[in-house]
Amino acid sequence: MTIEELDLNTRNKIYNSTKKFIRKYQKGISSGKLTAEKFAENIYANKILSSILDESILNQADFQNSYLNYINTLMKNQNESFKNYINSKHNKNNIKSTVSLQIKLKKILKNSDYLLNIPIKYLNVNDIEAIVKYIETGQIDIGNEKIYKYVEKIHLN
């Protein structure tokens, strides 16, 4: 079983647990001293995922390979976000979502069974595009699981 095959709730739990460690070790990741392989070893050694997934799944080679790729994706995203943050402090040109994308998201939300759980002004372009894709297709790209908690399906009686 791979990460892609897991349900969105489980993927979100894995994302949150992994992201905590990535933030904790940001210096080692950005310097290149902490590789995805070492990072995965630490997570397995500390049994971080044991409360989320069964040991039989954690021990599968397919899962371990997909998790390593997942960590690489999250590390790349984290490094990119960190660089954007540093650049925005110096340039004062924050990366903001465009008004047209916000309008598009509002229209899609109005015509769907979803609510936004976060003010739209805090979403960047990538977040809005990922939310639109999730509402339209029900799919969330690997490494973008954070948007799962940004939207909620309305349960009508």
Coordinates of N, CA and C in Angstrom, one line a residue:
M1 N 0.9 -1.2 0.0 CA 0.0 0.0 0.0 C 0.9 1.2 0.0
T2 N 0.5 2.3 -0.8 CA 1.2 3.5 -0.8 C 0.4 4.6 -0.2
I3 N 1.1 5.7 0.1 CA 0.4 6.9 0.7 C -0.8 7.3 -0.2
E4 N -0.6 7.3 -1.5 CA -1.6 7.7 -2.4 C -2.9 6.9 -2.3
E5 N -2.8 5.7 -1.8 CA -3.9 4.8 -1.7 C -4.7 4.9 -0.4
L6 N -4.1 5.7 0.5 CA -4.8 5.9 1.8 C -5.9 6.9 1.7
D7 N -6.9 6.8 2.6 CA -8.0 7.8 2.6 C -7.4 9.2 3.0
L8 N -8.2 10.2 2.7 CA -7.7 11.6 2.9 C -7.5 11.9 4.4
N9 N -8.4 11.4 5.2 CA -8.2 11.6 6.7 C -6.9 11.1 7.2
T10 N -6.6 9.8 6.8 CA -5.3 9.2 7.2 C -4.1 10.0 6.7
R11 N -4.2 10.4 5.4 CA -3.2 11.1 4.8 C -3.0 12.5 5.5
N12 N -4.1 13.1 5.9 CA -4.0 14.3 6.7 C -3.3 14.1 8.0
K13 N -3.6 13.0 8.7 CA -2.9 12.8 10.0 C -1.4 12.5 9.7
I14 N -1.0 11.8 8.7 CA 0.4 11.6 8.4 C 1.0 12.9 8.0
Y15 N 0.4 13.7 7.2 CA 0.9 15.0 6.9 C 1.2 15.9 8.1
N16 N 0.2 15.9 9.0 CA 0.4 16.8 10.2 C 1.6 16.3 11.1
S17 N 1.7 15.0 11.3 CA 2.7 14.4 12.1 C 4.1 14.6 11.4
T18 N 4.2 14.4 10.1 CA 5.4 14.6 9.4 C 5.8 16.1 9.4
K19 N 4.9 16.9 9.2 CA 5.1 18.4 9.0 C 5.7 18.9 10.3
K20 N 5.2 18.4 11.5 CA 5.7 18.9 12.8 C 7.3 18.6 12.8
F21 N 7.7 17.4 12.4 CA 9.1 17.1 12.5 C 9.9 17.9 11.4
I22 N 9.3 18.2 10.3 CA 10.0 19.0 9.3 C 10.2 20.4 9.8
R23 N 9.2 21.0 10.4 CA 9.4 22.3 11.0 C 10.5 22.3 12.1
K24 N 10.5 21.2 12.9 CA 11.4 21.1 14.0 C 12.9 21.1 13.5
Y25 N 13.1 20.4 12.4 CA 14.4 20.2 11.9 C 14.7 21.1 10.6
Q26 N 14.1 22.2 10.5 CA 14.2 23.1 9.3 C 15.6 23.4 9.0
K27 N 16.4 23.7 10.0 CA 17.8 24.1 9.7 C 18.6 23.0 9.0
G28 N 18.4 21.8 9.6 CA 19.1 20.6 9.0 C 18.6 20.3 7.6
I29 N 17.4 20.5 7.4 CA 16.8 20.2 6.1 C 17.3 21.2 5.0
S30 N 17.2 22.5 5.4 CA 17.6 23.5 4.4 C 19.1 23.5 4.1
S31 N 19.9 23.1 5.1 CA 21.3 23.0 4.9 C 21.7 21.8 4.1
G32 N 20.8 20.8 4.0 CA 21.1 19.6 3.3 C 21.7 18.5 4.2
K33 N 22.0 18.8 5.5 CA 22.5 17.8 6.4 C 21.6 16.7 6.8
L34 N 20.3 17.0 6.8 CA 19.3 16.0 7.1 C 18.6 15.6 5.8
T35 N 18.9 14.4 5.4 CA 18.3 13.8 4.1 C 16.9 13.2 4.4
A36 N 16.2 13.0 3.4 CA 14.9 12.3 3.5 C 15.0 10.9 4.1
E37 N 16.1 10.2 3.8 CA 16.3 8.9 4.3 C 16.6 8.9 5.8
K38 N 17.4 9.8 6.3 CA 17.7 10.0 7.7 C 16.4 10.4 8.4
F39 N 15.7 11.3 7.8 CA 14.4 11.8 8.4 C 13.4 10.7 8.6
A40 N 13.3 9.8 7.5 CA 12.4 8.7 7.6 C 12.8 7.7 8.7
E41 N 14.1 7.5 8.8 CA 14.6 6.6 9.8 C 14.2 7.1 11.2
N42 N 14.4 8.4 11.4 CA 14.0 9.0 12.7 C 12.5 8.8 13.0
I43 N 11.7 9.0 12.0 CA 10.3 8.9 12.2 C 9.9 7.4 12.6
Y44 N 10.5 6.5 11.8 CA 10.2 5.1 12.1 C 10.8 4.7 13.5
A45 N 12.0 5.2 13.9 CA 12.6 4.9 15.2 C 11.7 5.4 16.3
N46 N 11.2 6.6 16.1 CA 10.3 7.2 17.2 C 8.9 6.8 17.1
K47 N 8.6 5.9 16.2 CA 7.2 5.3 16.1 C 6.1 6.4 16.0
I48 N 6.4 7.4 15.2 CA 5.5 8.5 15.0 C 4.2 8.1 14.3
L49 N 4.4 7.2 13.3 CA 3.3 6.8 12.5 C 2.5 5.6 13.1
S50 N 3.0 5.0 14.1 CA 2.4 3.8 14.7 C 1.0 4.1 15.2
S51 N 0.7 5.3 15.7 CA -0.6 5.5 16.2 C -1.6 5.8 15.0
I52 N -1.1 6.0 13.8 CA -1.9 6.3 12.6 C -2.2 5.1 11.8
L53 N -1.1 4.3 11.6 CA -1.2 3.1 10.7 C -0.8 1.9 11.4
D54 N -1.3 0.7 10.9 CA -0.9 -0.6 11.4 C 0.5 -0.9 11.1
E55 N 1.2 -1.6 11.9 CA 2.6 -2.0 11.7 C 2.8 -2.7 10.4
S56 N 1.8 -3.6 10.0 CA 2.0 -4.4 8.8 C 2.1 -3.4 7.6
I57 N 1.4 -2.3 7.6 CA 1.5 -1.4 6.5 C 2.8 -0.6 6.6
L58 N 3.2 -0.2 7.8 CA 4.4 0.5 7.9 C 5.6 -0.3 7.5
N59 N 5.6 -1.6 7.6 CA 6.7 -2.4 7.3 C 6.8 -2.8 5.8
Q60 N 5.7 -2.5 5.0 CA 5.7 -2.8 3.6 C 6.7 -1.9 2.8
A61 N 7.4 -2.6 1.9 CA 8.4 -1.8 1.1 C 7.8 -0.7 0.3
D62 N 6.6 -1.0 -0.3 CA 5.8 -0.1 -1.1 C 5.5 1.2 -0.3
F63 N 5.0 1.0 0.9 CA 4.7 2.1 1.8 C 5.9 2.9 2.1
Q64 N 7.0 2.2 2.5 CA 8.2 2.9 2.9 C 8.8 3.7 1.7
N65 N 8.8 3.2 0.5 CA 9.2 3.9 -0.7 C 8.4 5.2 -0.9
S66 N 7.0 5.0 -0.8 CA 6.1 6.1 -1.1 C 6.3 7.1 0.0
Y67 N 6.5 6.7 1.2 CA 6.7 7.7 2.3 C 8.0 8.5 2.1
L68 N 9.0 7.8 1.7 CA 10.3 8.5 1.4 C 10.1 9.6 0.3
N69 N 9.3 9.2 -0.7 CA 9.0 10.2 -1.8 C 8.2 11.3 -1.2
Y70 N 7.3 11.0 -0.4 CA 6.4 11.9 0.3 C 7.2 12.9 1.1
I71 N 8.2 12.4 1.9 CA 9.0 13.3 2.7 C 9.8 14.2 1.8
N72 N 10.3 13.7 0.7 CA 11.1 14.5 -0.2 C 10.2 15.7 -0.8
T73 N 8.9 15.3 -1.1 CA 8.0 16.4 -1.6 C 7.8 17.4 -0.5
L74 N 7.5 17.0 0.8 CA 7.3 17.9 1.8 C 8.5 18.8 2.1
M75 N 9.7 18.2 2.1 CA 10.9 18.9 2.3 C 11.1 20.0 1.2
K76 N 10.8 19.6 0.0 CA 11.0 20.5 -1.1 C 10.0 21.7 -0.9
N77 N 8.7 21.4 -0.6 CA 7.7 22.4 -0.4 C 8.1 23.3 0.8
Q78 N 8.6 22.7 1.9 CA 9.0 23.5 3.0 C 10.2 24.4 2.7
N79 N 11.2 23.9 2.0 CA 12.3 24.8 1.6 C 11.8 25.9 0.7
E80 N 10.9 25.6 -0.2 CA 10.4 26.6 -1.1 C 9.6 27.7 -0.3
S81 N 8.8 27.3 0.6 CA 8.1 28.2 1.4 C 9.0 29.1 2.3
F82 N 10.0 28.4 2.8 CA 11.0 29.2 3.6 C 11.7 30.2 2.8
K83 N 12.1 29.9 1.6 CA 12.8 30.8 0.7 C 11.8 32.0 0.3
N84 N 10.6 31.6 0.0 CA 9.6 32.7 -0.3 C 9.4 33.6 0.9
Y85 N 9.4 33.1 2.1 CA 9.2 33.9 3.3 C 10.4 34.8 3.5
I86 N 11.6 34.3 3.3 CA 12.8 35.1 3.5 C 12.8 36.2 2.4
N87 N 12.5 35.9 1.2 CA 12.4 36.8 0.1 C 11.3 37.9 0.3
S88 N 10.2 37.5 0.8 CA 9.1 38.4 1.0 C 9.5 39.4 2.1
K89 N 10.3 39.0 3.1 CA 10.7 40.0 4.1 C 11.6 41.1 3.5
H90 N 12.4 40.7 2.5 CA 13.3 41.7 1.9 C 12.6 42.5 0.8
N91 N 11.7 41.8 0.0 CA 11.1 42.5 -1.1 C 9.8 43.2 -0.8
K92 N 9.2 42.8 0.2 CA 7.8 43.3 0.6 C 6.8 43.0 -0.5
N93 N 7.1 42.1 -1.4 CA 6.2 41.6 -2.4 C 5.6 40.3 -2.0
N94 N 4.7 40.2 -1.1 CA 4.2 39.0 -0.6 C 3.4 38.3 -1.7
I95 N 3.5 37.0 -1.8 CA 2.8 36.2 -2.7 C 1.4 36.1 -2.3
K96 N 0.5 36.8 -2.9 CA -1.0 36.8 -2.5 C -1.8 36.2 -3.6
S97 N -2.9 35.6 -3.2 CA -3.8 35.1 -4.3 C -4.4 36.2 -5.0
T98 N -4.7 36.0 -6.2 CA -5.3 37.0 -7.1 C -6.8 37.1 -6.8
V99 N -7.3 38.3 -7.1 CA -8.8 38.5 -6.8 C -9.6 37.6 -7.7
S100 N -9.2 37.4 -8.9 CA -10.0 36.5 -9.8 C -10.0 35.1 -9.3
L101 N -8.9 34.6 -8.7 CA -8.9 33.2 -8.1 C -9.9 33.2 -6.9
Q102 N -9.8 34.3 -6.1 CA -10.7 34.3 -4.9 C -12.2 34.3 -5.4
I103 N -12.5 35.0 -6.4 CA -13.9 35.1 -6.9 C -14.3 33.7 -7.4
K104 N -13.4 33.1 -8.2 CA -13.6 31.7 -8.7 C -13.9 30.7 -7.5
L105 N -13.1 30.8 -6.5 CA -13.3 29.9 -5.3 C -14.6 30.2 -4.7
K106 N -15.0 31.5 -4.5 CA -16.3 31.8 -3.9 C -17.4 31.3 -4.7
K107 N -17.4 31.4 -6.0 CA -18.4 30.8 -6.9 C -18.5 29.3 -6.8
I108 N -17.4 28.7 -6.8 CA -17.4 27.2 -6.7 C -17.9 26.8 -5.3
L109 N -17.6 27.5 -4.3 CA -18.1 27.1 -2.9 C -19.6 27.3 -2.9
K110 N -20.1 28.4 -3.5 CA -21.5 28.7 -3.5 C -22.3 27.7 -4.2
N111 N -21.7 27.1 -5.2 CA -22.4 26.1 -6.0 C -22.1 24.6 -5.6
S112 N -21.4 24.5 -4.5 CA -21.1 23.1 -4.0 C -21.6 22.9 -2.6
D113 N -21.3 21.7 -2.1 CA -21.7 21.4 -0.7 C -20.5 21.6 0.3
Y114 N -19.7 22.5 0.0 CA -18.5 22.8 0.8 C -18.5 24.2 1.4
L115 N -17.9 24.2 2.6 CA -17.7 25.5 3.3 C -16.2 25.7 3.5
L116 N -15.7 26.9 3.5 CA -14.3 27.3 3.8 C -14.2 27.5 5.3
N117 N -13.2 26.8 5.9 CA -13.0 26.9 7.3 C -11.9 27.9 7.7
I118 N -11.4 28.7 6.7 CA -10.3 29.6 6.9 C -10.7 30.9 6.1
P119 N -10.4 32.0 6.6 CA -10.7 33.2 5.8 C -9.9 33.2 4.5
I120 N -10.6 33.6 3.5 CA -10.0 33.5 2.1 C -8.7 34.3 2.0
K121 N -8.6 35.4 2.7 CA -7.4 36.3 2.6 C -6.1 35.6 3.1
Y122 N -6.2 34.5 3.8 CA -5.0 33.8 4.3 C -4.6 32.7 3.3
L123 N -5.3 32.5 2.2 CA -4.9 31.5 1.3 C -4.1 32.1 0.2
N124 N -3.0 31.3 -0.2 CA -2.2 31.7 -1.3 C -2.7 31.1 -2.6
V125 N -2.1 31.5 -3.7 CA -2.6 31.0 -5.0 C -2.6 29.4 -5.1
N126 N -1.5 28.8 -4.6 CA -1.5 27.3 -4.6 C -2.6 26.7 -3.7
D127 N -2.9 27.3 -2.6 CA -3.9 26.8 -1.7 C -5.3 26.9 -2.4
I128 N -5.6 28.0 -3.0 CA -6.9 28.2 -3.7 C -7.0 27.2 -4.9
E129 N -5.9 27.0 -5.7 CA -6.0 26.1 -6.8 C -6.2 24.7 -6.3
A130 N -5.5 24.3 -5.2 CA -5.7 23.0 -4.6 C -7.1 22.7 -4.1
I131 N -7.7 23.8 -3.4 CA -9.0 23.7 -2.9 C -10.0 23.5 -4.1
V132 N -9.8 24.3 -5.1 CA -10.7 24.2 -6.3 C -10.6 22.8 -6.9
K133 N -9.4 22.2 -7.0 CA -9.3 20.9 -7.5 C -9.9 19.9 -6.6
Y134 N -9.8 20.0 -5.3 CA -10.4 19.1 -4.3 C -11.9 19.1 -4.4
I135 N -12.5 20.3 -4.5 CA -14.0 20.4 -4.6 C -14.4 19.8 -6.0
E136 N -13.7 20.1 -7.0 CA -14.1 19.6 -8.4 C -13.9 18.1 -8.6
T137 N -12.8 17.6 -8.0 CA -12.5 16.2 -8.3 C -12.5 15.2 -7.1
G138 N -12.4 15.8 -5.9 CA -12.3 15.0 -4.7 C -10.9 14.5 -4.4
Q139 N -9.9 15.0 -5.2 CA -8.6 14.6 -5.1 C -7.7 15.7 -4.5
I140 N -6.7 15.3 -3.7 CA -5.8 16.2 -3.1 C -4.4 15.7 -3.5
D141 N -3.6 16.5 -4.1 CA -2.2 16.1 -4.5 C -1.4 15.8 -3.3
I142 N -0.4 14.9 -3.5 CA 0.5 14.5 -2.4 C 1.3 15.8 -2.0
G143 N 1.3 16.0 -0.7 CA 2.0 17.1 -0.1 C 1.2 18.3 0.1
N144 N -0.1 18.2 -0.3 CA -1.0 19.4 -0.2 C -2.2 19.0 0.8
E145 N -1.9 18.1 1.6 CA -3.0 17.6 2.5 C -3.5 18.7 3.5
K146 N -2.7 19.7 3.7 CA -3.2 20.8 4.6 C -4.5 21.4 4.2
I147 N -4.8 21.4 2.9 CA -6.1 22.0 2.5 C -7.3 21.1 2.9
Y148 N -7.1 19.9 3.3 CA -8.2 19.0 3.8 C -8.9 19.6 4.9
K149 N -8.2 20.3 5.8 CA -8.8 20.9 7.0 C -9.3 22.3 6.7
Y150 N -9.0 22.9 5.5 CA -9.5 24.2 5.1 C -10.9 24.2 4.6
V151 N -11.4 23.0 4.1 CA -12.8 22.9 3.6 C -13.5 21.8 4.3
E152 N -14.8 22.0 4.3 CA -15.7 21.0 5.0 C -16.9 20.8 4.2
K153 N -17.3 19.5 4.1 CA -18.5 19.2 3.3 C -19.7 19.5 4.2
I154 N -20.7 20.1 3.7 CA -21.9 20.4 4.4 C -22.8 19.2 4.4
H155 N -23.2 18.7 5.5 CA -24.1 17.6 5.6 C -25.5 18.0 5.7
L156 N -26.3 17.9 4.7 CA -27.7 18.3 4.7 C -28.6 17.1 5.1
N157 N -29.5 17.4 5.9 CA -30.4 16.3 6.4 C -31.5 16.0 5.4

